[in-house]
mmCIF file of C-alpha atoms in Angstrom:
data_model
loop_
_atom_site.group_PDB
_atom_site.id
_atom_site.type_symbol
_atom_site.label_atom_id
_atom_site.label_comp_id
_atom_site.label_asym_id
_atom_site.label_seq_id
_atom_site.Cartn_x
_atom_site.Cartn_y
_atom_site.Cartn_z
ATOM 1 C CA MET A 7 -18.353 -10.115 -11.772
ATOM 2 C CA GLU A 8 -18.662 -13.572 -13.267
ATOM 3 C CA GLU A 9 -16.946 -16.231 -11.143
ATOM 4 C CA LEU A 10 -14.546 -18.337 -13.235
ATOM 5 C CA TRP A 11 -13.577 -21.065 -10.715
ATOM 6 C CA PRO A 12 -15.180 -22.813 -7.738
ATOM 7 C CA PRO A 13 -14.831 -21.140 -4.321
ATOM 8 C CA PRO A 14 -12.320 -22.710 -1.908
ATOM 9 C CA GLY A 15 -13.377 -24.862 1.023
ATOM 10 C CA PRO A 16 -13.490 -23.485 4.580
ATOM 11 C CA GLU A 17 -9.974 -24.597 5.543
ATOM 12 C CA VAL A 18 -8.365 -23.168 2.403
ATOM 13 C CA ALA A 19 -10.416 -19.976 2.701
ATOM 14 C CA HIS A 20 -9.218 -19.534 6.290
ATOM 15 C CA ALA A 21 -5.599 -20.034 5.206
ATOM 16 C CA ILE A 22 -5.889 -17.431 2.420
ATOM 17 C CA ARG A 23 -7.548 -14.951 4.784
ATOM 18 C CA THR A 24 -4.802 -15.428 7.378
ATOM 19 C CA LEU A 25 -2.031 -14.974 4.812
ATOM 20 C CA CYS A 26 -3.625 -11.804 3.445
ATOM 21 C CA GLN A 27 -3.940 -10.346 6.922
ATOM 22 C CA ARG A 28 -0.190 -10.862 7.431
ATOM 23 C CA PHE A 29 0.714 -9.147 4.159
ATOM 24 C CA LEU A 30 -1.672 -6.291 4.874
ATOM 25 C CA THR A 31 0.368 -5.312 7.939
ATOM 26 C CA ASP A 32 3.378 -4.388 5.763
ATOM 27 C CA THR A 33 2.183 -3.540 2.284
ATOM 28 C CA ASP A 34 4.847 -0.856 1.853
ATOM 29 C CA ALA A 35 7.634 -3.449 2.022
ATOM 30 C CA LEU A 36 5.894 -5.547 -0.624
ATOM 31 C CA VAL A 37 5.376 -2.539 -2.912
ATOM 32 C CA ASP A 38 8.988 -1.433 -2.463
ATOM 33 C CA GLY A 39 10.009 -4.771 -3.922
ATOM 34 C CA PHE A 40 8.296 -4.245 -7.252
ATOM 35 C CA ALA A 41 7.688 -0.489 -7.714
ATOM 36 C CA ALA A 42 10.906 0.130 -9.676
ATOM 37 C CA PRO A 43 10.621 -2.966 -11.920
ATOM 38 C CA VAL A 44 6.992 -2.078 -12.689
ATOM 39 C CA LEU A 45 7.941 1.451 -13.696
ATOM 40 C CA ALA A 46 10.747 0.175 -15.928
ATOM 41 C CA ALA A 47 8.522 -2.517 -17.472
ATOM 42 C CA GLN A 48 5.973 0.067 -18.600
ATOM 43 C CA ASP A 49 8.665 1.218 -21.025
ATOM 44 C CA ASP A 50 7.885 4.905 -21.506
ATOM 45 C CA PRO A 51 10.814 7.360 -21.184
ATOM 46 C CA ALA A 52 8.508 10.251 -20.271
ATOM 47 C CA LEU A 53 7.078 8.262 -17.371
ATOM 48 C CA LEU A 54 10.534 7.263 -16.141
ATOM 49 C CA SER A 55 11.820 10.851 -16.299
ATOM 50 C CA ASP A 56 9.080 12.396 -14.152
ATOM 51 C CA ALA A 57 9.531 11.669 -10.454
ATOM 52 C CA SER A 58 6.027 12.927 -9.589
ATOM 53 C CA LEU A 59 4.408 10.432 -11.932
ATOM 54 C CA GLY A 60 6.715 7.692 -10.652
ATOM 55 C CA GLU A 61 5.677 8.427 -7.088
ATOM 56 C CA GLU A 62 2.005 8.386 -8.059
ATOM 57 C CA ASP A 63 2.502 5.106 -9.928
ATOM 58 C CA ARG A 64 3.910 3.610 -6.738
ATOM 59 C CA ASN A 65 0.950 4.891 -4.690
ATOM 60 C CA LEU A 66 -1.464 3.286 -7.137
ATOM 61 C CA ASN A 67 0.506 0.037 -7.000
ATOM 62 C CA ARG A 68 -0.070 0.068 -3.255
ATOM 63 C CA SER A 69 -3.800 0.626 -3.790
ATOM 64 C CA ASP A 70 -3.828 -2.403 -6.094
ATOM 65 C CA VAL A 71 -2.150 -4.565 -3.450
ATOM 66 C CA VAL A 72 -4.536 -3.403 -0.749
ATOM 67 C CA GLN A 73 -7.502 -4.023 -3.053
ATOM 68 C CA TRP A 74 -6.508 -7.641 -3.689
ATOM 69 C CA LEU A 75 -5.591 -8.372 -0.065
ATOM 70 C CA THR A 76 -8.719 -6.848 1.501
ATOM 71 C CA SER A 77 -10.967 -8.508 -1.070
ATOM 72 C CA ASN A 78 -9.406 -11.876 -0.251
ATOM 73 C CA ILE A 79 -9.879 -11.269 3.451
ATOM 74 C CA GLN A 80 -13.580 -10.694 2.824
ATOM 75 C CA HIS A 81 -14.020 -13.298 0.057
ATOM 76 C CA PRO A 82 -10.975 -15.618 0.044
ATOM 77 C CA GLY A 83 -9.874 -16.969 -3.310
ATOM 78 C CA ARG A 84 -12.529 -15.244 -5.389
ATOM 79 C CA ARG A 85 -12.249 -13.019 -8.431
ATOM 80 C CA VAL A 86 -11.368 -9.462 -7.364
ATOM 81 C CA GLU A 87 -12.865 -6.303 -8.837
ATOM 82 C CA PRO A 88 -10.112 -4.042 -10.300
ATOM 83 C CA TYR A 89 -9.220 -0.927 -8.354
ATOM 84 C CA VAL A 90 -10.628 2.110 -10.161
ATOM 85 C CA GLY A 91 -10.922 5.210 -7.987
ATOM 86 C CA PRO A 92 -10.819 8.977 -8.571
ATOM 87 C CA ARG A 93 -7.076 9.016 -8.009
ATOM 88 C CA LEU A 94 -6.461 6.433 -10.739
ATOM 89 C CA ILE A 95 -8.767 8.206 -13.179
ATOM 90 C CA THR A 96 -6.938 11.492 -12.574
ATOM 91 C CA TYR A 97 -3.563 9.785 -13.047
ATOM 92 C CA ILE A 98 -4.604 8.232 -16.353
ATOM 93 C CA GLY A 99 -5.922 11.625 -17.478
ATOM 94 C CA ASP A 100 -2.522 13.139 -16.690
ATOM 95 C CA LEU A 101 -0.765 10.470 -18.751
ATOM 96 C CA VAL A 102 -3.107 10.955 -21.692
ATOM 97 C CA SER A 103 -2.709 14.741 -21.645
ATOM 98 C CA ARG A 104 1.033 14.322 -22.017
ATOM 99 C CA GLY A 105 0.951 11.610 -24.658
ATOM 100 C CA ILE A 106 2.377 9.008 -22.259
ATOM 101 C CA THR A 107 1.364 5.445 -23.153
ATOM 102 C CA PRO A 108 2.673 2.949 -20.597
ATOM 103 C CA ASP A 109 2.620 -0.776 -21.308
ATOM 104 C CA PHE A 110 0.192 -1.732 -18.537
ATOM 105 C CA ALA A 111 0.376 -5.446 -19.346
ATOM 106 C CA GLU A 112 4.151 -5.543 -18.882
ATOM 107 C CA GLY A 113 3.829 -3.521 -15.686
ATOM 108 C CA TYR A 114 1.387 -6.006 -14.173
ATOM 109 C CA ARG A 115 3.544 -8.898 -15.357
ATOM 110 C CA ALA A 116 6.525 -7.441 -13.471
ATOM 111 C CA ALA A 117 4.435 -6.856 -10.331
ATOM 112 C CA LEU A 118 2.922 -10.323 -10.483
ATOM 113 C CA ALA A 119 6.352 -11.966 -10.666
ATOM 114 C CA VAL A 120 7.509 -10.284 -7.462
ATOM 115 C CA CYS A 121 4.229 -10.658 -5.569
ATOM 116 C CA TRP A 122 3.826 -14.320 -6.479
ATOM 117 C CA ARG A 123 7.348 -15.080 -5.236
ATOM 118 C CA GLN A 124 6.604 -13.389 -1.887
ATOM 119 C CA TRP A 125 3.247 -15.138 -1.635
ATOM 120 C CA LEU A 126 4.795 -18.522 -2.493
ATOM 121 C CA GLU A 127 7.487 -18.152 0.174
ATOM 122 C CA GLU A 128 4.925 -17.265 2.835
ATOM 123 C CA CYS A 129 2.648 -20.144 1.843
ATOM 124 C CA VAL A 130 5.448 -22.726 1.872
ATOM 125 C CA THR A 131 6.762 -21.477 5.211
ATOM 126 C CA SER A 132 3.297 -21.705 6.778
ATOM 127 C CA TYR A 133 1.883 -24.936 5.330
ATOM 128 C CA CYS A 134 4.527 -27.081 3.604
ATOM 129 C CA ARG A 135 5.200 -29.282 6.628
ATOM 130 C CA THR A 136 1.990 -28.887 8.585
ATOM 131 C CA ASN A 137 -0.617 -29.304 5.862
ATOM 132 C CA PRO A 138 0.674 -29.882 2.310
ATOM 133 C CA GLY A 139 -2.834 -30.588 1.012
ATOM 134 C CA VAL A 140 -4.036 -27.139 2.058
ATOM 135 C CA LEU A 141 -0.856 -25.631 0.587
ATOM 136 C CA VAL A 142 -1.600 -27.057 -2.870
ATOM 137 C CA ASP A 143 -5.176 -25.772 -2.824
ATOM 138 C CA VAL A 144 -4.158 -22.341 -1.534
ATOM 139 C CA LEU A 145 -1.580 -21.980 -4.297
ATOM 140 C CA ASP A 146 -4.012 -23.192 -6.932
ATOM 141 C CA VAL A 147 -6.851 -20.820 -6.127
ATOM 142 C CA SER A 148 -4.687 -17.801 -5.223
ATOM 143 C CA ALA A 149 -2.794 -18.115 -8.524
ATOM 144 C CA LYS A 150 -6.080 -17.976 -10.411
ATOM 145 C CA SER A 151 -7.196 -14.951 -8.397
ATOM 146 C CA MET A 152 -3.919 -13.032 -8.866
ATOM 147 C CA VAL A 153 -3.627 -13.670 -12.596
ATOM 148 C CA GLN A 154 -7.268 -12.818 -13.237
ATOM 149 C CA TYR A 155 -6.932 -9.638 -11.190
ATOM 150 C CA ALA A 156 -4.019 -8.572 -13.410
ATOM 151 C CA LEU A 157 -5.960 -9.352 -16.598
ATOM 152 C CA ASP A 158 -9.076 -7.534 -15.409
ATOM 153 C CA SER A 159 -7.037 -4.544 -14.236
ATOM 154 C CA VAL A 160 -5.196 -4.153 -17.545
ATOM 155 C CA ALA A 161 -8.502 -4.285 -19.430
ATOM 156 C CA GLU A 162 -9.998 -1.656 -17.100
ATOM 157 C CA LEU A 163 -6.944 0.617 -17.418
ATOM 158 C CA ARG A 164 -7.190 0.498 -21.183
ATOM 159 C CA GLU A 165 -10.853 1.451 -21.026
ATOM 160 C CA VAL A 166 -10.157 4.341 -18.639
ATOM 161 C CA THR A 167 -7.406 5.491 -21.000
ATOM 162 C CA ARG A 168 -9.793 5.460 -23.976
ATOM 163 C CA ARG A 169 -12.351 7.513 -22.059
ATOM 164 C CA ALA A 170 -9.685 10.021 -20.978
ATOM 165 C CA ALA A 171 -8.421 10.398 -24.543
ATOM 166 C CA ARG A 172 -11.885 11.365 -25.744
ATOM 167 C CA GLY A 173 -12.337 14.166 -23.247
ATOM 168 C CA ASN A 174 -9.002 15.927 -22.636
ATOM 169 C CA ALA A 175 -9.036 19.477 -24.010
ATOM 170 C CA GLU A 176 -5.466 20.334 -22.916
ATOM 171 C CA ALA A 177 -3.882 17.265 -24.475
ATOM 172 C CA ASP A 178 -2.385 18.982 -27.552
ATOM 173 C CA ALA A 179 -0.492 21.700 -25.681
ATOM 174 C CA VAL A 180 0.833 19.411 -22.959
ATOM 175 C CA ALA A 181 1.782 16.729 -25.486
ATOM 176 C CA LEU A 182 3.778 19.342 -27.441
ATOM 177 C CA ILE A 183 5.622 20.381 -24.266
ATOM 178 C CA GLN A 184 6.344 16.715 -23.558
ATOM 179 C CA LEU A 185 7.835 16.285 -27.042
ATOM 180 C CA ILE A 186 9.990 19.408 -26.674
ATOM 181 C CA ALA A 187 11.218 18.256 -23.258
ATOM 182 C CA GLY A 188 12.069 14.878 -24.744
ATOM 183 C CA GLY A 189 14.294 16.428 -27.420
ATOM 184 C CA ALA A 190 12.005 16.518 -30.457
ATOM 185 C CA SER A 191 12.931 19.135 -33.061
ATOM 186 C CA PHE A 192 10.549 22.065 -33.625
ATOM 187 C CA THR A 193 10.971 25.597 -34.924
ATOM 188 C CA GLU A 194 10.593 28.390 -32.399
ATOM 189 C CA ASP A 195 7.866 29.994 -34.524
ATOM 190 C CA LEU A 196 5.734 26.850 -34.449
ATOM 191 C CA VAL A 197 6.124 26.429 -30.697
ATOM 192 C CA GLU A 198 5.275 30.064 -30.023
ATOM 193 C CA VAL A 199 2.056 29.819 -32.029
ATOM 194 C CA ARG A 200 1.002 26.525 -30.440
ATOM 195 C CA LEU A 201 1.835 27.502 -26.846
ATOM 196 C CA ARG A 202 1.230 31.261 -27.108
ATOM 197 C CA TYR A 203 4.526 31.793 -25.338
ATOM 198 C CA ARG A 204 7.617 33.606 -26.666
ATOM 199 C CA MET A 205 10.733 31.485 -27.113
ATOM 200 C CA ALA A 206 13.411 33.988 -28.170
ATOM 201 C CA ARG A 207 14.039 35.039 -24.559
ATOM 202 C CA TRP A 208 15.665 33.795 -21.357
ATOM 203 C CA HIS A 209 13.758 31.027 -19.568
ATOM 204 C CA VAL A 210 13.929 29.390 -16.191
ATOM 205 C CA ALA A 211 11.873 26.271 -15.542
ATOM 206 C CA LEU A 212 10.307 25.186 -12.274
ATOM 207 C CA VAL A 213 8.595 21.999 -11.168
ATOM 208 C CA LEU A 214 6.136 22.429 -8.304
ATOM 209 C CA TRP A 215 4.420 19.571 -6.520
ATOM 210 C CA GLY A 216 2.233 19.246 -3.452
ATOM 211 C CA GLN A 217 -1.365 19.826 -2.425
ATOM 212 C CA VAL A 218 -3.592 21.002 -5.257
ATOM 213 C CA ASP A 219 -5.032 24.113 -3.580
ATOM 214 C CA ALA A 220 -1.602 25.176 -2.356
ATOM 215 C CA LEU A 221 -0.157 24.688 -5.850
ATOM 216 C CA ASP A 222 -2.623 27.089 -7.417
ATOM 217 C CA GLU A 223 -2.021 29.700 -4.725
ATOM 218 C CA THR A 224 1.752 29.414 -5.089
ATOM 219 C CA ILE A 225 1.642 29.738 -8.862
ATOM 220 C CA ALA A 226 -0.473 32.885 -8.516
ATOM 221 C CA ALA A 227 2.063 34.329 -6.057
ATOM 222 C CA VAL A 228 5.016 33.577 -8.342
ATOM 223 C CA ARG A 229 3.279 35.180 -11.314
ATOM 224 C CA ALA A 230 2.309 38.254 -9.291
ATOM 225 C CA ASP A 231 5.860 38.755 -8.044
ATOM 226 C CA GLU A 232 7.442 38.350 -11.476
ATOM 227 C CA VAL A 233 6.082 41.584 -12.944
ATOM 228 C CA GLY A 234 7.255 42.136 -16.501
ATOM 229 C CA ARG A 235 7.871 38.447 -17.133
ATOM 230 C CA THR A 236 5.792 35.952 -19.067
ATOM 231 C CA ALA A 237 4.793 32.690 -17.409
ATOM 232 C CA LEU A 238 3.775 29.408 -19.003
ATOM 233 C CA VAL A 239 2.068 26.909 -16.699
ATOM 234 C CA ALA A 240 1.361 23.285 -17.642
ATOM 235 C CA ARG A 241 -0.572 20.744 -15.583
ATOM 236 C CA ALA A 242 1.926 17.889 -15.377
ATOM 237 C CA SER A 243 -0.277 15.814 -13.068
ATOM 238 C CA ALA A 244 -2.949 16.249 -10.433
ATOM 239 C CA THR A 245 -0.319 17.175 -7.850
ATOM 240 C CA SER A 246 2.409 18.797 -9.941
ATOM 241 C CA ARG A 247 2.842 21.731 -12.295
ATOM 242 C CA TRP A 248 5.516 22.717 -14.805
ATOM 243 C CA ILE A 249 6.252 26.439 -15.016
ATOM 244 C CA TRP A 250 8.492 28.544 -17.223
ATOM 245 C CA LEU A 251 9.302 32.188 -16.504
ATOM 246 C CA SER A 252 10.754 34.212 -19.362
ATOM 247 C CA GLY A 253 12.103 37.690 -19.914
ATOM 248 C CA THR A 254 14.715 39.724 -21.743
ATOM 249 C CA ASP A 255 17.218 38.928 -18.979
ATOM 250 C CA THR A 256 17.685 36.042 -16.553
ATOM 251 C CA PRO A 257 15.138 35.910 -13.698
ATOM 252 C CA ASP A 258 16.120 36.759 -10.134
ATOM 253 C CA LEU A 259 16.221 33.224 -8.726
ATOM 254 C CA HIS A 260 16.700 34.462 -5.166
ATOM 255 C CA HIS A 261 13.444 36.359 -5.445
ATOM 256 C CA VAL A 262 11.687 33.251 -6.786
ATOM 257 C CA GLU A 263 13.149 31.147 -3.977
ATOM 258 C CA LYS A 264 11.897 33.605 -1.362
ATOM 259 C CA THR A 265 8.386 33.445 -2.795
ATOM 260 C CA LEU A 266 8.375 29.655 -2.905
ATOM 261 C CA ALA A 267 9.858 29.317 0.586
ATOM 262 C CA ALA A 268 6.777 31.027 1.990
ATOM 263 C CA ALA A 269 4.445 28.531 0.302
ATOM 264 C CA ALA A 270 2.948 25.877 2.558
ATOM 265 C CA ASP A 271 2.513 22.271 1.383
ATOM 266 C CA VAL A 272 4.398 22.891 -1.869
ATOM 267 C CA ARG A 273 7.861 21.761 -2.921
ATOM 268 C CA ALA A 274 9.827 23.195 -5.813
ATOM 269 C CA ALA A 275 12.739 22.347 -8.079
ATOM 270 C CA ILE A 276 14.263 24.894 -10.439
ATOM 271 C CA GLY A 277 16.508 24.536 -13.461
ATOM 272 C CA ARG A 278 19.370 26.676 -14.666
ATOM 273 C CA PRO A 279 18.363 29.602 -16.910
ATOM 274 C CA GLY A 280 18.637 29.102 -20.658
ATOM 275 C CA ARG A 281 17.880 31.065 -23.797
ATOM 276 C CA GLY A 282 15.598 30.191 -26.691
ATOM 277 C CA LEU A 283 13.979 26.837 -27.372
ATOM 278 C CA ASP A 284 17.093 24.943 -26.271
ATOM 279 C CA GLY A 285 17.139 26.880 -23.002
ATOM 280 C CA PHE A 286 13.423 26.211 -22.513
ATOM 281 C CA ARG A 287 14.139 22.500 -22.855
ATOM 282 C CA SER A 288 17.385 22.277 -20.868
ATOM 283 C CA SER A 289 16.080 24.293 -17.916
ATOM 284 C CA HIS A 290 13.062 21.999 -17.711
ATOM 285 C CA GLN A 291 15.270 18.905 -17.833
ATOM 286 C CA ASP A 292 17.346 20.372 -14.995
ATOM 287 C CA ALA A 293 14.254 20.996 -12.884
ATOM 288 C CA LEU A 294 12.997 17.443 -13.444
ATOM 289 C CA ALA A 295 16.409 16.052 -12.478
ATOM 290 C CA ALA A 296 16.443 18.110 -9.266
ATOM 291 C CA GLN A 297 12.950 16.880 -8.387
ATOM 292 C CA ALA A 298 13.943 13.265 -9.047
ATOM 293 C CA LEU A 299 17.024 13.701 -6.860
ATOM 294 C CA VAL A 300 15.177 14.899 -3.766
ATOM 295 C CA ILE A 301 12.484 12.226 -4.187
ATOM 296 C CA ARG A 302 14.887 9.303 -4.595
ATOM 297 C CA LEU A 303 16.980 10.474 -1.624
ATOM 298 C CA GLY A 304 13.874 10.882 0.520
ATOM 299 C CA SER A 305 14.759 14.517 1.151
ATOM 300 C CA ASP A 306 12.225 16.867 2.733
ATOM 301 C CA ARG A 307 13.868 19.949 1.224
ATOM 302 C CA ARG A 308 11.219 22.344 -0.059
ATOM 303 C CA PHE A 309 13.293 24.260 -2.613
ATOM 304 C CA THR A 310 16.079 22.754 -4.700
ATOM 305 C CA ALA A 311 18.027 24.477 -7.462
ATOM 306 C CA TYR A 312 19.686 22.069 -9.872
ATOM 307 C CA ALA A 313 22.766 24.280 -10.071
ATOM 308 C CA ASP A 314 23.348 23.543 -6.367
ATOM 309 C CA VAL A 315 22.949 19.770 -6.620
ATOM 310 C CA GLU A 316 24.218 18.852 -10.098
ATOM 311 C CA LEU A 317 27.276 17.056 -8.713
ATOM 312 C CA ILE A 318 25.135 15.206 -6.177
ATOM 313 C CA ASP A 319 22.780 14.130 -8.944
ATOM 314 C CA ALA A 320 25.667 12.645 -10.902
ATOM 315 C CA LEU A 321 27.039 10.807 -7.862
ATOM 316 C CA THR A 322 23.795 9.459 -6.433
ATOM 317 C CA LYS A 323 21.609 7.883 -9.076
ATOM 318 C CA ASP A 324 20.093 5.610 -6.435
ATOM 319 C CA ARG A 325 19.642 5.878 -2.671
ATOM 320 C CA ALA A 326 21.771 2.837 -1.851
ATOM 321 C CA GLY A 327 24.639 4.223 -3.933
ATOM 322 C CA ALA A 328 24.295 7.592 -2.226
ATOM 323 C CA ARG A 329 24.476 5.940 1.176
ATOM 324 C CA ARG A 330 27.619 4.007 0.251
ATOM 325 C CA PHE A 331 29.256 7.168 -1.040
ATOM 326 C CA VAL A 332 28.499 9.079 2.162
ATOM 327 C CA VAL A 333 29.600 6.299 4.506
ATOM 328 C CA LYS A 334 32.816 5.531 2.622
ATOM 329 C CA THR A 335 33.741 9.204 2.368
ATOM 330 C CA LEU A 336 32.778 10.490 5.811
ATOM 331 C CA GLY A 337 32.835 7.410 8.030
ATOM 332 C CA PRO A 338 32.052 8.394 11.664
ATOM 333 C CA LEU A 339 31.455 12.016 10.624
ATOM 334 C CA ALA A 340 28.252 10.881 8.877
ATOM 335 C CA GLU A 341 26.792 10.032 12.303
ATOM 336 C CA ALA A 342 28.324 12.943 14.195
ATOM 337 C CA ASP A 343 26.805 16.201 15.441
ATOM 338 C CA PRO A 344 25.177 18.009 12.472
ATOM 339 C CA ALA A 345 26.903 21.178 13.646
ATOM 340 C CA LEU A 346 30.268 19.583 12.814
ATOM 341 C CA GLN A 347 29.012 18.558 9.368
ATOM 342 C CA LYS A 348 27.572 21.999 8.669
ATOM 343 C CA THR A 349 30.737 23.771 9.793
ATOM 344 C CA LEU A 350 33.034 21.654 7.633
ATOM 345 C CA LEU A 351 30.782 22.064 4.585
ATOM 346 C CA THR A 352 30.620 25.847 5.063
ATOM 347 C CA TYR A 353 34.402 25.973 5.542
ATOM 348 C CA VAL A 354 34.952 24.227 2.190
ATOM 349 C CA GLN A 355 32.323 26.374 0.443
ATOM 350 C CA CYS A 356 34.043 29.499 1.764
ATOM 351 C CA GLY A 357 37.330 28.490 0.143
ATOM 352 C CA PHE A 358 38.894 27.213 3.393
ATOM 353 C CA ASN A 359 38.628 30.716 4.853
ATOM 354 C CA THR A 360 37.856 30.403 8.563
ATOM 355 C CA THR A 361 36.895 34.055 8.957
ATOM 356 C CA ARG A 362 34.352 33.937 6.131
ATOM 357 C CA ALA A 363 32.941 30.635 7.394
ATOM 358 C CA ALA A 364 32.564 32.069 10.915
ATOM 359 C CA ALA A 365 30.670 35.069 9.559
ATOM 360 C CA LYS A 366 28.359 32.866 7.525
ATOM 361 C CA LEU A 367 27.685 30.575 10.499
ATOM 362 C CA PHE A 368 27.375 33.465 12.990
ATOM 363 C CA ALA A 369 29.981 31.719 15.119
ATOM 364 C CA HIS A 370 33.319 32.685 16.671
ATOM 365 C CA ARG A 371 36.394 31.988 14.573
ATOM 366 C CA ASN A 372 37.870 29.743 17.276
ATOM 367 C CA THR A 373 34.661 27.721 17.394
ATOM 368 C CA VAL A 374 34.827 27.157 13.653
ATOM 369 C CA GLU A 375 38.474 26.073 13.865
ATOM 370 C CA ARG A 376 37.703 23.539 16.603
ATOM 371 C CA ARG A 377 34.721 22.118 14.740
ATOM 372 C CA VAL A 378 36.618 21.864 11.456
ATOM 373 C CA SER A 379 39.496 20.104 13.179
ATOM 374 C CA ARG A 380 37.190 17.647 14.954
ATOM 375 C CA ALA A 381 35.131 16.975 11.811
ATOM 376 C CA ASN A 382 38.264 16.310 9.791
ATOM 377 C CA GLU A 383 39.476 13.844 12.442
ATOM 378 C CA LEU A 384 36.231 11.883 12.151
ATOM 379 C CA SER A 385 36.062 11.871 8.344
ATOM 380 C CA VAL A 386 37.571 8.892 6.521
ATOM 381 C CA VAL A 387 38.533 11.095 3.565
ATOM 382 C CA LYS A 388 40.360 14.161 4.830
ATOM 383 C CA VAL A 389 39.274 17.529 3.518
ATOM 384 C CA GLU A 390 42.800 18.471 2.475
ATOM 385 C CA ASP A 391 43.119 15.237 0.453
ATOM 386 C CA ASN A 392 39.828 15.440 -1.461
ATOM 387 C CA PRO A 393 37.694 18.477 -0.638
ATOM 388 C CA THR A 394 35.350 17.800 -3.571
ATOM 389 C CA HIS A 395 34.326 14.355 -2.295
ATOM 390 C CA VAL A 396 33.986 15.556 1.284
ATOM 391 C CA ALA A 397 31.831 18.517 0.254
ATOM 392 C CA ALA A 398 29.678 16.309 -2.004
ATOM 393 C CA ALA A 399 29.096 13.763 0.762
ATOM 394 C CA LEU A 400 28.187 16.536 3.187
ATOM 395 C CA LEU A 401 25.761 17.977 0.647
ATOM 396 C CA VAL A 402 24.061 14.583 0.345
ATOM 397 C CA LEU A 403 23.656 14.541 4.126
ATOM 398 C CA ASP A 404 22.295 18.062 4.007
ATOM 399 C CA LEU A 405 19.677 16.942 1.475
ATOM 400 C CA ALA A 406 18.836 13.650 3.211
ATOM 401 C CA PRO A 407 19.963 13.659 6.871
ATOM 402 C CA ASP A 408 18.601 10.166 7.513
ATOM 403 C CA ILE A 409 20.283 8.473 4.566
ATOM 404 C CA THR A 410 22.870 6.647 6.672
ATOM 405 C CA THR A 411 20.135 5.005 8.749
ATOM 406 C CA THR A 412 18.828 3.158 5.669
ATOM 407 C CA SER A 413 20.330 -0.266 5.137
ATOM 408 C CA ALA A 414 22.270 -0.707 1.942
ATOM 409 C CA ASP A 415 20.712 -2.890 -0.741
#
């Protein structure tokens, strides 16, 4: 690449290399600081609504950071070649196939604002008092390198997008699905012709994500088990698939769950069944919301039905808020023996019936009574005062057991 400014002197080059080595030891913390603002700045509702794409966007942000840091360790203060790897090309292809057009320039502007602030603080802390002359030169040349990297990267992303748009054969079908999911109005007849999938039936939508080979195997297993049902499969991204199962009656979700539970390296979210085009759309929106919930809470749950977590989704739109809700509701119970938490949750779910809860837990009735009593003593909000809040907080813990160990924002 053409060099646009003189290289730094040895002392400034050494300072830049040292600073980059420090940042390279904790790139995740740096990326965490700007991942959400970057996603919001790209200003595309379809991108914001898909947790898989959001997660991939964050991973690529990290690759960008590593690219700039490692390049400046090798060649301090010089112009950096944009990161363009197979993963990025696949990601852009996924966006194009779904008609998603992020504002890359605004995304890089948001990332640059956060990264420059972190870089500035580290530079001032290291050199303001000891060597102000070096500080000025470091800031001067690193600013040029960062800004040019953003400009070059945006230009490269636009070129990759143009190439992807010329060669994507599935773009029309996936773009139509994206429009339907986003609420656009279409007749059922038109959709059926375009997608070759019947709409005037019951539908249940699934979102699967994980390793590519495992995804394909799992989809084949689901389709084989659902004899007599029609399946529509869309490639949402390199690591995720959207699926709809349809039939004259509602699918057996327990059977689907059993099939998916046996799948290795695949996670699944499932929406509530719905009928017709509206049901096709609403079930898919449910499945996306369930996926977003488990990702934002850092849950490792492999199968999540939106019907089971709808209340949790409404209460916990961000991880910090979820943590506050759990801590304020449960207090010491949030850190107690999981057996106490599980027993109290089961007791509430069984309608405060100790006998039923004991049968479900395969425990003695007296054991359940003792655990419920002890759990209720530890909880800030007592189960008899607000069983809904207690059960919701316990469900959050069930989804994300480590949520109370994360510091609040």
